[in-house]
Amino acid sequence: MSETTTILPSTTTSVLTTTTITTTTTTTATASLTTTTATTTTTTITTTTAVTVSTTATTTSTTITTTTTEVTSLTTTTTTTTTTTQQLEWINTGSMIQARTGHIAFVLENGKVLVTGGQSGDRLNSTELYDPSIGMWTSTGSMIDARSDFAASILTNGKVLVTGGHNADGDYLNSTELYDSTTGMWTATGDLNNARFDHTASVLTNGRVLVTGGYYYDHRINSSELYDPVTEMWTTTGSLNDARSGHTASVLTNGNVLVTGGYNHNQLKSVELYDPVTEIWTTTDSMIDAREYHRASVLTNGKVLVTGGLNAHALKNCILYDPSTETWTNTTDMHHVRWGHTASVLTNGQVLVTGGSGSSYLNNAELYDPLTATWTTIAHMNHARSGHTASILTNGRVLVTAGFNDRKKDLVKLRSGEYVSLSKVEMVVNKFSIVENSCLYAAPSAEYTILLISPNQKEITNYAQRNFGEKQWQNLIDDEKFNDMIIKNVQDICKKNGIEKFETPQRIKIVNESWTPETGLVTDAFKLKRKAIELKYKDYIQQLYYEKPIHEPTKRRTSRVAPEPQPQQQPIAIETIELSNNVINKNR
């Protein structure tokens, strides 16, 4: 399957600065009383004068009195307190060379940021380096295999290991590669024992890399593997108790690995612990809520914070895992529901959450303080985005790159008043292995949407042979049972990924043609040319709406209050955020 997505050609980038907003002066008066008391002294002087002429004597008495004086002095001390309020904002920085989503980013030992792979219409093998000192991007060595939905780790020797994923042909990969930042080159290393995508890769305290779970064609897998950087070989290790994809894996402070949630027929709330010494998985306390595409962050106190995720609908509730008691507790909810977001533990221990998908694609960001268990909203990003990356730079700034964002022009309104974001649904449908590309369509004031599918030739051939014993899938293109099975798969994928019933396509048409720039149905960036597709397949569209339906939608339609318009996604580029001194700027 090749997940073709709509790409925004420009790749602007941006940085979060702080500004003093208010200064408050407070005057405090301190009274200091000083009292001086003088002692009252009375002195009597008596003088006697004898007169010889007579017998009379005169006595004079003088009294001298010293009065008491009290002196009170008042000393006033003025204390000035300045309160500074930080205004945080995202600032664009240098544009990436290639717009992308489904990529991975790492901060290298030299402080530069390596962005690798992903997709931009087709899967990419290109890689880029961001230099924070000049805010610019440069190309570096390309990977051997183009890939998206892969996992990657930065090893203790500074090299970057990428594993698995999808390639340009939609094949599932078991190949792995190493990037050496000193040479800027990629080299092949040992192959995984099992091809997989949507898995995890964690660097253990002993330097080895643990890969867990993932997806392989039509099923999730429970196998785990260990990579030894010394021998460059993979060996199988204990298997997960539950097969899963879309999960998280966190290395705890005690060296064990905590795996949470994911998907296997339904969202999971089961949790498992891997012991690198015994190489055994054991179950631990389940999460309070099942979820996939959430984020798990190991806090400085050793606890694990799980944020958001998807379970029929996007979530905003957050939970904490305590390794000492192996139990989960609720903590404060985020301000916004979200999945496909980022969660980064900052140098002060707070957690920065950015973007993701909710009722629409999000540009908001918030900070979690583990000391107070509270969330604080901060400045909005310049671009709404989901499926992006966030990297903490050595200068304390946070670099956010690429992903999908919103555009309202691809919204359609159904007869019921509900709005459908075409590209949002297409992104989900393109996860189906037989789909090379898809175009969702809604006629003016239609009751439901229909879907045109350009198939992955290899995958649909395997699908037809596996399910119908037919080597030529084209022979089944008008077979009702064949189309019913495919639309059921499509609807299951939509439900699993939080697509509402009114958004989910009710009828489909598989076309025997690849959509390339040469056909005029997509741009050079593989963005759908909707008008051209509508014109080319107008007969099919009319048939799906007004003639014999491929799949009867009546039982699936519901009446509901129209939601707020939900804009379309677009991959975009980058912005950077810089927080105040007590948030992330450790080098200031």
PDB file of C-alpha atoms in Angstrom, residues 420 422 424-426 428-429 439-442 447-452 486-495 499-509 550-554 556-557:
ATOM      1  CA  VAL A 420     -16.997  16.050   6.091  1.00  0.00           C
ATOM      2  CA  LEU A 422     -12.394  14.731   2.577  1.00  0.00           C
ATOM      3  CA  LYS A 424      -9.026  13.361   6.724  1.00  0.00           C
ATOM      4  CA  VAL A 425     -11.052  10.332   5.633  1.00  0.00           C
ATOM      5  CA  GLU A 426      -8.733   9.637   2.682  1.00  0.00           C
ATOM      6  CA  VAL A 428      -7.385   6.854   7.052  1.00  0.00           C
ATOM      7  CA  VAL A 429      -8.614   4.838   4.051  1.00  0.00           C
ATOM      8  CA  CYS A 439     -10.635  10.079  -3.478  1.00  0.00           C
ATOM      9  CA  LEU A 440     -13.684  10.700  -1.316  1.00  0.00           C
ATOM     10  CA  TYR A 441     -16.574  12.448  -3.047  1.00  0.00           C
ATOM     11  CA  ALA A 442     -19.883  13.939  -1.967  1.00  0.00           C
ATOM     12  CA  GLU A 447     -26.835  11.997   2.050  1.00  0.00           C
ATOM     13  CA  TYR A 448     -23.550  10.109   2.122  1.00  0.00           C
ATOM     14  CA  THR A 449     -20.068   9.978   0.620  1.00  0.00           C
ATOM     15  CA  ILE A 450     -18.673   7.627  -2.013  1.00  0.00           C
ATOM     16  CA  LEU A 451     -15.106   6.486  -2.534  1.00  0.00           C
ATOM     17  CA  LEU A 452     -12.959   5.940  -5.613  1.00  0.00           C
ATOM     18  CA  ILE A 486     -13.689  -4.365   0.559  1.00  0.00           C
ATOM     19  CA  ILE A 487     -16.119  -1.732   1.777  1.00  0.00           C
ATOM     20  CA  LYS A 488     -16.533  -3.635   5.033  1.00  0.00           C
ATOM     21  CA  ASN A 489     -12.751  -3.497   5.455  1.00  0.00           C
ATOM     22  CA  VAL A 490     -12.777   0.222   4.634  1.00  0.00           C
ATOM     23  CA  GLN A 491     -15.551   0.908   7.130  1.00  0.00           C
ATOM     24  CA  ASP A 492     -13.797  -1.098   9.843  1.00  0.00           C
ATOM     25  CA  ILE A 493     -10.625   0.946   9.315  1.00  0.00           C
ATOM     26  CA  CYS A 494     -12.629   4.179   9.464  1.00  0.00           C
ATOM     27  CA  LYS A 495     -14.340   3.147  12.694  1.00  0.00           C
ATOM     28  CA  ILE A 499     -14.078   8.475  11.611  1.00  0.00           C
ATOM     29  CA  GLU A 500     -17.739   9.247  12.267  1.00  0.00           C
ATOM     30  CA  LYS A 501     -20.455   7.168  10.591  1.00  0.00           C
ATOM     31  CA  PHE A 502     -21.637  10.132   8.533  1.00  0.00           C
ATOM     32  CA  GLU A 503     -18.063  10.630   7.240  1.00  0.00           C
ATOM     33  CA  THR A 504     -17.525   6.969   6.340  1.00  0.00           C
ATOM     34  CA  PRO A 505     -17.957   6.119   2.617  1.00  0.00           C
ATOM     35  CA  GLN A 506     -21.013   3.981   1.893  1.00  0.00           C
ATOM     36  CA  ARG A 507     -20.297   3.002  -1.726  1.00  0.00           C
ATOM     37  CA  ILE A 508     -17.056   2.387  -3.589  1.00  0.00           C
ATOM     38  CA  LYS A 509     -15.597   1.977  -7.029  1.00  0.00           C
ATOM     39  CA  ILE A 550     -22.561  -1.326  -4.882  1.00  0.00           C
ATOM     40  CA  HIS A 551     -23.332  -1.279  -1.191  1.00  0.00           C
ATOM     41  CA  GLU A 552     -26.656  -0.258   0.326  1.00  0.00           C
ATOM     42  CA  PRO A 553     -26.044   2.426   2.956  1.00  0.00           C
ATOM     43  CA  THR A 554     -29.525   2.858   4.416  1.00  0.00           C
ATOM     44  CA  ARG A 556     -25.669   2.964   8.248  1.00  0.00           C
ATOM     45  CA  ARG A 557     -27.049   6.468   7.928  1.00  0.00           C
TER      46      ARG A 557
END
